[in-house]
Short mmCIF file of N, CA, C and O in Angstrom, two decimals:
data_model
loop_
_atom_site.label_atom_id
_atom_site.label_comp_id
_atom_site.label_asym_id
_atom_site.label_seq_id
_atom_site.Cartn_x
_atom_site.Cartn_y
_atom_site.Cartn_z
N MET A 14 109.98 79.65 30.01
CA MET A 14 111.18 78.83 30.11
C MET A 14 112.36 79.64 30.63
O MET A 14 113.07 79.20 31.50
N LEU A 15 112.55 80.80 30.02
CA LEU A 15 113.71 81.60 30.39
C LEU A 15 113.61 82.07 31.83
O LEU A 15 114.60 82.11 32.55
N GLY A 16 112.41 82.39 32.31
CA GLY A 16 112.21 82.83 33.68
C GLY A 16 112.57 81.73 34.67
O GLY A 16 113.13 81.99 35.74
N ARG A 17 112.24 80.51 34.35
CA ARG A 17 112.54 79.37 35.22
C ARG A 17 114.05 79.18 35.35
O ARG A 17 114.56 78.89 36.44
N ARG A 18 114.79 79.31 34.25
CA ARG A 18 116.25 79.16 34.28
C ARG A 18 116.89 80.24 35.14
O ARG A 18 117.82 79.97 35.91
N HIS A 19 116.39 81.46 35.02
CA HIS A 19 116.93 82.56 35.82
C HIS A 19 116.65 82.34 37.30
O HIS A 19 117.48 82.64 38.16
N GLU A 20 115.48 81.79 37.59
CA GLU A 20 115.14 81.52 38.98
C GLU A 20 116.05 80.43 39.57
O GLU A 20 116.55 80.57 40.69
N ILE A 21 116.32 79.39 38.81
CA ILE A 21 117.22 78.32 39.26
C ILE A 21 118.64 78.87 39.43
O ILE A 21 119.31 78.57 40.43
N ALA A 22 119.08 79.70 38.50
CA ALA A 22 120.41 80.29 38.59
C ALA A 22 120.52 81.20 39.82
O ALA A 22 121.54 81.22 40.50
N ARG A 23 119.45 81.95 40.11
CA ARG A 23 119.47 82.81 41.28
C ARG A 23 119.53 82.00 42.57
O ARG A 23 120.27 82.33 43.50
N PHE A 24 118.78 80.90 42.65
CA PHE A 24 118.83 80.04 43.82
C PHE A 24 120.22 79.43 44.00
O PHE A 24 120.74 79.36 45.11
N ALA A 25 120.81 78.99 42.91
CA ALA A 25 122.16 78.42 42.98
C ALA A 25 123.16 79.49 43.42
O ALA A 25 124.05 79.22 44.24
N SER A 26 123.01 80.70 42.89
CA SER A 26 123.89 81.79 43.26
C SER A 26 123.76 82.12 44.74
O SER A 26 124.76 82.30 45.45
N ASP A 27 122.53 82.17 45.23
CA ASP A 27 122.31 82.43 46.66
C ASP A 27 122.92 81.33 47.52
O ASP A 27 123.52 81.61 48.56
N PHE A 28 122.77 80.09 47.10
CA PHE A 28 123.32 78.96 47.85
C PHE A 28 124.85 79.09 47.95
O PHE A 28 125.42 78.97 49.04
N TYR A 29 125.50 79.35 46.83
CA TYR A 29 126.96 79.46 46.84
C TYR A 29 127.44 80.68 47.62
O TYR A 29 128.47 80.63 48.29
N GLN A 30 126.69 81.77 47.58
CA GLN A 30 127.04 82.95 48.37
C GLN A 30 126.96 82.64 49.86
O GLN A 30 127.85 83.01 50.64
N GLN A 31 125.91 81.96 50.27
CA GLN A 31 125.76 81.61 51.68
C GLN A 31 126.86 80.67 52.15
O GLN A 31 127.42 80.84 53.24
N GLN A 32 127.18 79.69 51.32
CA GLN A 32 128.24 78.75 51.70
C GLN A 32 129.60 79.43 51.76
O GLN A 32 130.40 79.16 52.65
N PHE A 33 129.86 80.35 50.83
CA PHE A 33 131.12 81.10 50.82
C PHE A 33 131.24 81.93 52.09
O PHE A 33 132.29 81.94 52.75
N ARG A 34 130.17 82.62 52.46
CA ARG A 34 130.20 83.44 53.66
C ARG A 34 130.38 82.60 54.92
O ARG A 34 131.10 82.99 55.84
N LYS A 35 129.74 81.43 54.95
CA LYS A 35 129.88 80.54 56.10
C LYS A 35 131.33 80.05 56.23
O LYS A 35 131.92 80.08 57.31
N ILE A 36 131.93 79.66 55.14
CA ILE A 36 133.32 79.18 55.15
C ILE A 36 134.27 80.31 55.52
O ILE A 36 135.22 80.12 56.28
N MET A 37 134.01 81.52 55.02
CA MET A 37 134.87 82.66 55.36
C MET A 37 134.80 82.98 56.85
O MET A 37 135.81 83.29 57.47
N ARG A 38 133.61 82.87 57.45
CA ARG A 38 133.50 83.08 58.90
C ARG A 38 134.35 82.06 59.65
O ARG A 38 135.07 82.41 60.59
N TRP A 39 134.26 80.79 59.27
CA TRP A 39 135.04 79.75 59.94
C TRP A 39 136.54 79.95 59.73
O TRP A 39 137.34 79.70 60.64
N LEU A 40 136.93 80.40 58.54
CA LEU A 40 138.35 80.65 58.30
C LEU A 40 138.87 81.81 59.14
O LEU A 40 139.98 81.74 59.69
N ILE A 41 138.08 82.85 59.29
CA ILE A 41 138.50 83.98 60.12
C ILE A 41 138.62 83.55 61.58
O ILE A 41 139.57 83.91 62.28
N ILE A 42 137.66 82.76 62.06
CA ILE A 42 137.73 82.25 63.43
C ILE A 42 138.97 81.38 63.61
O ILE A 42 139.68 81.48 64.62
N ALA A 43 139.26 80.52 62.63
CA ALA A 43 140.44 79.66 62.71
C ALA A 43 141.72 80.48 62.74
O ALA A 43 142.66 80.17 63.49
N ILE A 44 141.79 81.53 61.94
CA ILE A 44 142.98 82.39 61.92
C ILE A 44 143.16 83.08 63.28
O ILE A 44 144.27 83.17 63.80
N ILE A 45 142.07 83.55 63.86
CA ILE A 45 142.15 84.20 65.17
C ILE A 45 142.63 83.21 66.23
O ILE A 45 143.48 83.54 67.06
N VAL A 46 142.13 81.99 66.19
CA VAL A 46 142.57 80.96 67.14
C VAL A 46 144.05 80.67 66.95
O VAL A 46 144.80 80.53 67.93
N MET A 47 144.51 80.57 65.71
CA MET A 47 145.94 80.33 65.44
C MET A 47 146.81 81.45 65.98
O MET A 47 147.86 81.20 66.56
N ILE A 48 146.38 82.69 65.80
CA ILE A 48 147.15 83.83 66.30
C ILE A 48 147.21 83.79 67.83
O ILE A 48 148.27 84.03 68.42
N LEU A 49 146.09 83.46 68.48
CA LEU A 49 146.09 83.33 69.93
C LEU A 49 147.04 82.22 70.40
O LEU A 49 147.78 82.40 71.38
N LEU A 50 147.03 81.09 69.73
CA LEU A 50 147.91 79.99 70.10
C LEU A 50 149.38 80.36 69.89
O LEU A 50 150.23 80.02 70.73
N LEU A 51 149.68 81.04 68.81
CA LEU A 51 151.06 81.50 68.59
C LEU A 51 151.50 82.48 69.67
O LEU A 51 152.63 82.42 70.16
N GLY A 52 150.60 83.37 70.05
CA GLY A 52 150.90 84.30 71.14
C GLY A 52 151.18 83.57 72.44
O GLY A 52 152.11 83.92 73.18
N MET A 53 150.41 82.53 72.72
CA MET A 53 150.63 81.75 73.94
C MET A 53 151.97 81.03 73.89
O MET A 53 152.69 80.98 74.90
N ILE A 54 152.34 80.51 72.74
CA ILE A 54 153.63 79.82 72.61
C ILE A 54 154.77 80.80 72.83
O ILE A 54 155.73 80.50 73.56
N PHE A 55 154.71 81.99 72.23
CA PHE A 55 155.76 82.98 72.42
C PHE A 55 155.84 83.41 73.88
O PHE A 55 156.92 83.59 74.43
N TYR A 56 154.68 83.58 74.52
CA TYR A 56 154.68 83.96 75.94
C TYR A 56 155.35 82.88 76.79
O TYR A 56 156.14 83.18 77.68
N LEU A 57 155.04 81.63 76.53
CA LEU A 57 155.64 80.54 77.30
C LEU A 57 157.14 80.45 77.05
O LEU A 57 157.90 80.11 77.96
N LEU A 58 157.59 80.74 75.83
CA LEU A 58 159.03 80.71 75.55
C LEU A 58 159.75 81.86 76.24
O LEU A 58 160.86 81.70 76.75
N ILE A 59 159.14 83.03 76.27
CA ILE A 59 159.78 84.20 76.85
C ILE A 59 159.79 84.13 78.38
O ILE A 59 160.77 84.48 79.02
N SER A 60 158.71 83.67 78.97
CA SER A 60 158.59 83.68 80.43
C SER A 60 158.99 82.33 81.05
O SER A 60 158.51 82.00 82.13
N GLN A 61 159.84 81.59 80.37
CA GLN A 61 160.25 80.29 80.88
C GLN A 61 161.12 80.46 82.13
O GLN A 61 162.07 81.25 82.13
N PRO A 62 160.82 79.75 83.21
CA PRO A 62 161.62 79.91 84.43
C PRO A 62 163.02 79.33 84.27
O PRO A 62 163.27 78.52 83.37
N GLU A 63 163.90 79.75 85.18
CA GLU A 63 165.27 79.25 85.14
C GLU A 63 165.27 77.76 85.49
O GLU A 63 164.54 77.31 86.36
N GLN A 64 166.10 77.01 84.78
CA GLN A 64 166.15 75.57 85.00
C GLN A 64 167.16 75.24 86.09
O GLN A 64 168.26 75.80 86.12
N TYR A 65 166.77 74.34 86.96
CA TYR A 65 167.65 73.87 88.02
C TYR A 65 167.97 72.41 87.76
O TYR A 65 167.10 71.63 87.38
N TYR A 66 169.23 72.04 87.99
CA TYR A 66 169.66 70.67 87.75
C TYR A 66 170.08 70.04 89.07
O TYR A 66 170.62 70.70 89.96
N TYR A 67 169.82 68.76 89.19
CA TYR A 67 170.15 68.02 90.39
C TYR A 67 170.89 66.75 90.01
O TYR A 67 170.73 66.22 88.93
N ALA A 68 171.68 66.26 90.96
CA ALA A 68 172.41 65.01 90.76
C ALA A 68 172.12 64.10 91.94
O ALA A 68 171.82 64.56 93.04
N ASN A 69 172.21 62.81 91.71
CA ASN A 69 172.01 61.81 92.76
C ASN A 69 173.34 61.14 93.09
O ASN A 69 174.15 60.86 92.20
N THR A 70 173.55 60.88 94.37
CA THR A 70 174.72 60.09 94.76
C THR A 70 174.32 58.64 94.76
O THR A 70 173.14 58.28 94.60
N THR A 71 175.29 57.76 94.93
CA THR A 71 174.99 56.33 94.96
C THR A 71 174.18 55.96 96.18
O THR A 71 173.51 54.92 96.19
N GLU A 72 174.22 56.80 97.23
CA GLU A 72 173.43 56.54 98.43
C GLU A 72 172.00 57.07 98.31
O GLU A 72 171.19 56.90 99.21
N GLY A 73 171.69 57.77 97.22
CA GLY A 73 170.35 58.29 97.00
C GLY A 73 170.18 59.73 97.43
O GLY A 73 169.07 60.27 97.39
N GLN A 74 171.24 60.38 97.84
CA GLN A 74 171.17 61.78 98.25
C GLN A 74 171.07 62.67 97.00
O GLN A 74 171.75 62.44 96.01
N ILE A 75 170.21 63.69 97.09
CA ILE A 75 170.01 64.60 95.96
C ILE A 75 170.85 65.85 96.21
O ILE A 75 170.75 66.49 97.25
N LEU A 76 171.68 66.21 95.22
CA LEU A 76 172.56 67.38 95.32
C LEU A 76 172.20 68.37 94.22
O LEU A 76 172.04 68.00 93.06
N ALA A 77 172.08 69.64 94.61
CA ALA A 77 171.83 70.68 93.62
C ALA A 77 173.14 70.99 92.90
O ALA A 77 174.19 71.12 93.52
N MET A 78 173.07 71.09 91.58
CA MET A 78 174.27 71.37 90.80
C MET A 78 174.31 72.87 90.48
O MET A 78 173.30 73.44 90.07
N PRO A 79 175.47 73.50 90.66
CA PRO A 79 175.55 74.93 90.32
C PRO A 79 175.48 75.11 88.80
O PRO A 79 175.86 74.22 88.05
N PRO A 80 174.98 76.26 88.35
CA PRO A 80 174.92 76.50 86.91
C PRO A 80 176.33 76.59 86.32
O PRO A 80 177.26 77.08 86.95
N TYR A 81 176.46 76.12 85.10
CA TYR A 81 177.75 76.14 84.41
C TYR A 81 177.95 77.52 83.81
O TYR A 81 177.15 78.01 83.02
N VAL A 82 179.05 78.16 84.21
CA VAL A 82 179.35 79.51 83.71
C VAL A 82 180.68 79.45 82.99
O VAL A 82 181.69 78.98 83.54
N LEU A 83 180.70 79.93 81.77
CA LEU A 83 181.94 79.99 81.02
C LEU A 83 182.78 81.16 81.52
O LEU A 83 182.31 82.29 81.58
N GLU A 84 184.01 80.88 81.89
CA GLU A 84 184.88 81.94 82.38
C GLU A 84 185.86 82.31 81.28
O GLU A 84 186.36 81.44 80.56
N LYS A 85 186.14 83.60 81.19
CA LYS A 85 187.15 84.06 80.22
C LYS A 85 188.51 83.78 80.81
O LYS A 85 188.77 84.04 81.97
N SER A 86 189.39 83.22 80.00
CA SER A 86 190.74 82.94 80.49
C SER A 86 191.55 84.23 80.51
O SER A 86 191.56 85.01 79.56
N SER A 87 192.21 84.48 81.62
CA SER A 87 193.01 85.69 81.74
C SER A 87 194.45 85.37 81.34
O SER A 87 195.05 84.44 81.84
N GLN A 88 194.98 86.13 80.43
CA GLN A 88 196.34 85.86 79.95
C GLN A 88 197.26 87.00 80.24
O GLN A 88 197.01 88.11 80.27
#
């Protein structure tokens, strides 16, 4: 009787160990993917090109607008 209980406990222990290891592998893969995605987001934020603005006239002509620069007032 006692041998049978130990055998069942060992099988259950092996099952839970295998499932734990499988979940840990998936969690590590998920963490690596998240780090890669965060790196891509930071890269896109840092290497963002300069924005250009345009305006339309009532006749449909497109005009490039100069960038707005704050000037220091000279006193």
